[in-house]
Amino acid sequence: MEPQQQITDWLQQDMQRMQALRTARRLGLHDWCLAAGFVRNLVWDKRHGYQVATPLNDIDVIHFDPRHHGAQRDGMLKLRLQEWLVQPWSVKNQARMHLRNNHAPYLNSEDAISFWPEIETAVGARLNADDSITLIAPFGLQALFSDTLTFNAKSNNLAAFEQRVVQKQWLQRWPRLKLA
């Protein structure tokens, strides 16, 4: 089975993730997805044969809206999500995140995640109005299925990558992973 279909099937079989996708969709955001560990951890868990999903530290809702890019709006969106579904939500409008990362302005959500420190983390999922799932993966999905953890040179921040590998204990949590 091709990686895109495999991830879609796994997401559809995961009640918690589908509930999170349905809840985030209620916000009516343009150019959004649930990204980072939301997809990455699911794939790594399945590739490691884990029967129980690794708990998510947070559910990263990313979106791109240059008209309303203030952090206060993201806080309001997070509160709304919390009212609908109690989860560790994180909401970040990528239209302002280039400032924090000292990059040129991003073009959209896919462009923004293409600057994340790890190739395997730069994957998101969006639930469409017809309940189909769209995957956002600027580097494709192959690395996610290769049991690797790959520094994204486009991020231009090797120190952040190295710090995240240690702090998040990915190599211990998913021991088949190898640094690429």
Protein backbone atom coordinates (compact mmCIF):
# COMPACT_ATOMS: atom_id res chain seq x y z
CA MET A 1 0.00 0.00 0.00
CA GLU A 2 1.34 3.45 -0.83
CA PRO A 3 2.30 5.65 2.16
CA GLN A 4 -0.45 8.25 1.61
CA GLN A 5 -3.21 5.63 1.63
CA GLN A 6 -1.62 3.83 4.59
CA ILE A 7 -1.54 7.01 6.69
CA THR A 8 -5.11 7.85 5.69
CA ASP A 9 -6.26 4.36 6.73
CA TRP A 10 -4.40 4.58 10.05
CA LEU A 11 -5.90 8.00 10.78
CA GLN A 12 -9.42 6.77 9.96
CA GLN A 13 -8.94 3.81 12.31
CA ASP A 14 -7.75 6.04 15.19
CA MET A 15 -10.81 7.36 17.02
CA GLN A 16 -8.88 9.96 19.04
CA ARG A 17 -7.17 11.42 15.99
CA MET A 18 -10.39 11.48 13.96
CA GLN A 19 -12.15 13.25 16.82
CA ALA A 20 -9.33 15.83 16.90
CA LEU A 21 -9.57 16.32 13.12
CA ARG A 22 -13.35 16.80 13.29
CA THR A 23 -12.98 19.26 16.15
CA ALA A 24 -10.27 21.32 14.42
CA ARG A 25 -12.35 21.39 11.22
CA ARG A 26 -15.15 23.11 13.17
CA LEU A 27 -12.97 26.22 13.44
CA GLY A 28 -13.49 26.82 9.72
CA LEU A 29 -9.88 27.86 9.19
CA HIS A 30 -8.35 28.30 5.78
CA ASP A 31 -5.15 26.39 4.96
CA TRP A 32 -4.97 24.35 8.18
CA CYS A 33 -3.84 20.93 9.31
CA LEU A 34 -2.95 18.94 12.40
CA ALA A 35 0.76 18.43 12.08
CA ALA A 36 4.04 17.32 13.62
CA GLY A 37 3.60 14.48 16.13
CA PHE A 38 -0.04 14.07 15.17
CA VAL A 39 0.97 12.19 12.02
CA ARG A 40 4.63 11.40 12.72
CA ASN A 41 3.99 9.56 15.99
CA LEU A 42 1.16 7.54 14.45
CA VAL A 43 3.42 6.28 11.67
CA TRP A 44 6.32 5.54 14.02
CA ASP A 45 3.99 3.69 16.42
CA LYS A 46 2.61 1.54 13.60
CA ARG A 47 6.07 0.88 12.15
CA HIS A 48 7.19 -0.28 15.60
CA GLY A 49 4.16 -2.55 16.04
CA TYR A 50 2.86 -0.67 19.07
CA GLN A 51 -0.71 -1.65 19.92
CA VAL A 52 -1.27 1.44 22.07
CA ALA A 53 -0.67 4.90 20.62
CA THR A 54 2.08 7.00 22.15
CA PRO A 55 0.30 9.84 23.99
CA LEU A 56 0.47 13.19 22.23
CA ASN A 57 2.16 15.95 24.23
CA ASP A 58 0.09 18.39 22.21
CA ILE A 59 -2.04 18.53 19.11
CA ASP A 60 -0.49 21.06 16.77
CA VAL A 61 -3.10 23.00 14.82
CA ILE A 62 -1.30 25.02 12.22
CA HIS A 63 -2.99 27.44 9.87
CA PHE A 64 -2.10 30.32 7.61
CA ASP A 65 -4.06 33.56 7.79
CA PRO A 66 -2.10 36.75 7.04
CA ARG A 67 -5.17 38.90 7.85
CA HIS A 68 -5.44 37.72 11.47
CA HIS A 69 -1.93 36.76 12.49
CA GLY A 70 -1.87 37.90 16.11
CA ALA A 71 -1.06 35.46 18.88
CA GLN A 72 -4.21 36.57 20.72
CA ARG A 73 -6.41 35.09 18.01
CA ASP A 74 -4.58 31.78 18.27
CA GLY A 75 -5.23 31.86 22.01
CA MET A 76 -8.94 32.39 21.38
CA LEU A 77 -8.99 29.52 18.87
CA LYS A 78 -7.25 27.27 21.39
CA LEU A 79 -9.87 28.13 24.03
CA ARG A 80 -12.65 27.33 21.59
CA LEU A 81 -11.06 23.96 20.81
CA GLN A 82 -10.73 23.26 24.55
CA GLU A 83 -14.45 23.96 24.98
CA TRP A 84 -15.30 21.46 22.27
CA LEU A 85 -12.75 18.76 23.13
CA VAL A 86 -10.39 18.72 26.09
CA GLN A 87 -6.99 17.98 24.61
CA PRO A 88 -3.52 19.58 24.80
CA TRP A 89 -4.12 21.87 21.81
CA SER A 90 -1.48 24.17 20.37
CA VAL A 91 -2.60 26.69 17.73
CA LYS A 92 -0.09 28.61 15.63
CA ASN A 93 -0.79 30.86 12.67
CA GLN A 94 2.15 30.26 10.36
CA ALA A 95 1.73 33.74 8.87
CA ARG A 96 3.70 35.10 11.83
CA MET A 97 6.00 32.20 12.73
CA HIS A 98 8.69 33.30 10.28
CA LEU A 99 9.46 36.14 12.71
CA ARG A 100 10.22 33.74 15.55
CA ASN A 101 12.35 31.58 13.27
CA ASN A 102 14.18 34.45 11.56
CA HIS A 103 13.05 33.38 8.08
CA ALA A 104 11.50 35.22 5.16
CA PRO A 105 7.68 35.27 5.35
CA TYR A 106 6.10 31.91 4.61
CA LEU A 107 3.76 31.55 1.65
CA ASN A 108 1.29 29.11 3.23
CA SER A 109 1.13 26.29 5.78
CA GLU A 110 2.97 23.80 3.61
CA ASP A 111 5.78 26.27 3.02
CA ALA A 112 5.97 26.97 6.77
CA ILE A 113 6.32 23.33 7.78
CA SER A 114 8.99 22.86 5.13
CA PHE A 115 11.25 24.83 7.52
CA TRP A 116 10.68 22.56 10.54
CA PRO A 117 13.85 20.95 12.00
CA GLU A 118 13.05 17.36 10.99
CA ILE A 119 11.90 16.09 7.61
CA GLU A 120 9.69 13.46 9.29
CA THR A 121 7.89 16.08 11.39
CA ALA A 122 6.92 18.17 8.35
CA VAL A 123 3.68 16.27 7.73
CA GLY A 124 0.11 17.33 8.46
CA ALA A 125 -3.42 16.06 7.95
CA ARG A 126 -6.59 18.01 7.21
CA LEU A 127 -10.15 16.67 7.30
CA ASN A 128 -12.14 18.04 4.38
CA ALA A 129 -15.86 18.83 4.34
CA ASP A 130 -16.59 15.47 2.68
CA ASP A 131 -14.61 13.65 5.42
CA SER A 132 -11.74 12.84 3.06
CA ILE A 133 -8.26 13.43 4.44
CA THR A 134 -5.64 15.57 2.73
CA LEU A 135 -2.01 15.08 3.73
CA ILE A 136 0.39 18.01 3.58
CA ALA A 137 3.96 16.77 3.15
CA PRO A 138 6.42 19.14 1.47
CA PHE A 139 9.14 16.47 1.49
CA GLY A 140 6.86 13.56 0.67
CA LEU A 141 6.23 10.62 2.97
CA GLN A 142 9.10 8.26 2.21
CA ALA A 143 11.34 9.43 5.08
CA LEU A 144 8.51 8.81 7.53
CA PHE A 145 8.42 5.15 6.41
CA SER A 146 12.21 4.74 6.39
CA ASP A 147 12.68 4.59 10.18
CA THR A 148 14.91 7.64 10.01
CA LEU A 149 15.15 10.94 11.80
CA THR A 150 16.49 13.45 9.32
CA PHE A 151 17.77 16.98 9.89
CA ASN A 152 16.08 19.45 7.58
CA ALA A 153 18.88 21.66 6.25
CA LYS A 154 16.26 24.16 5.08
CA SER A 155 15.56 24.95 8.76
CA ASN A 156 19.15 26.13 9.08
CA ASN A 157 19.12 25.14 12.76
CA LEU A 158 21.09 21.98 13.51
CA ALA A 159 21.26 22.88 17.21
CA ALA A 160 17.44 22.89 17.45
CA PHE A 161 17.30 19.50 15.72
CA GLU A 162 19.89 17.99 18.08
CA GLN A 163 18.16 19.47 21.13
CA ARG A 164 14.78 18.09 20.04
CA VAL A 165 16.19 14.59 19.47
CA VAL A 166 17.52 14.54 23.05
CA GLN A 167 14.60 16.29 24.79
CA LYS A 168 11.87 14.33 23.04
CA GLN A 169 13.73 11.01 23.44
CA TRP A 170 12.61 9.82 20.02
CA LEU A 171 15.44 7.29 19.66
CA GLN A 172 14.53 5.71 22.99
CA ARG A 173 10.77 5.78 22.42
CA TRP A 174 11.07 4.35 18.89
CA PRO A 175 14.33 2.32 18.97
CA ARG A 176 14.24 1.31 15.28
CA LEU A 177 14.80 4.96 14.31
CA LYS A 178 18.22 5.93 13.05
CA LEU A 179 19.64 9.40 12.55
CA ALA A 180 19.98 10.01 8.83
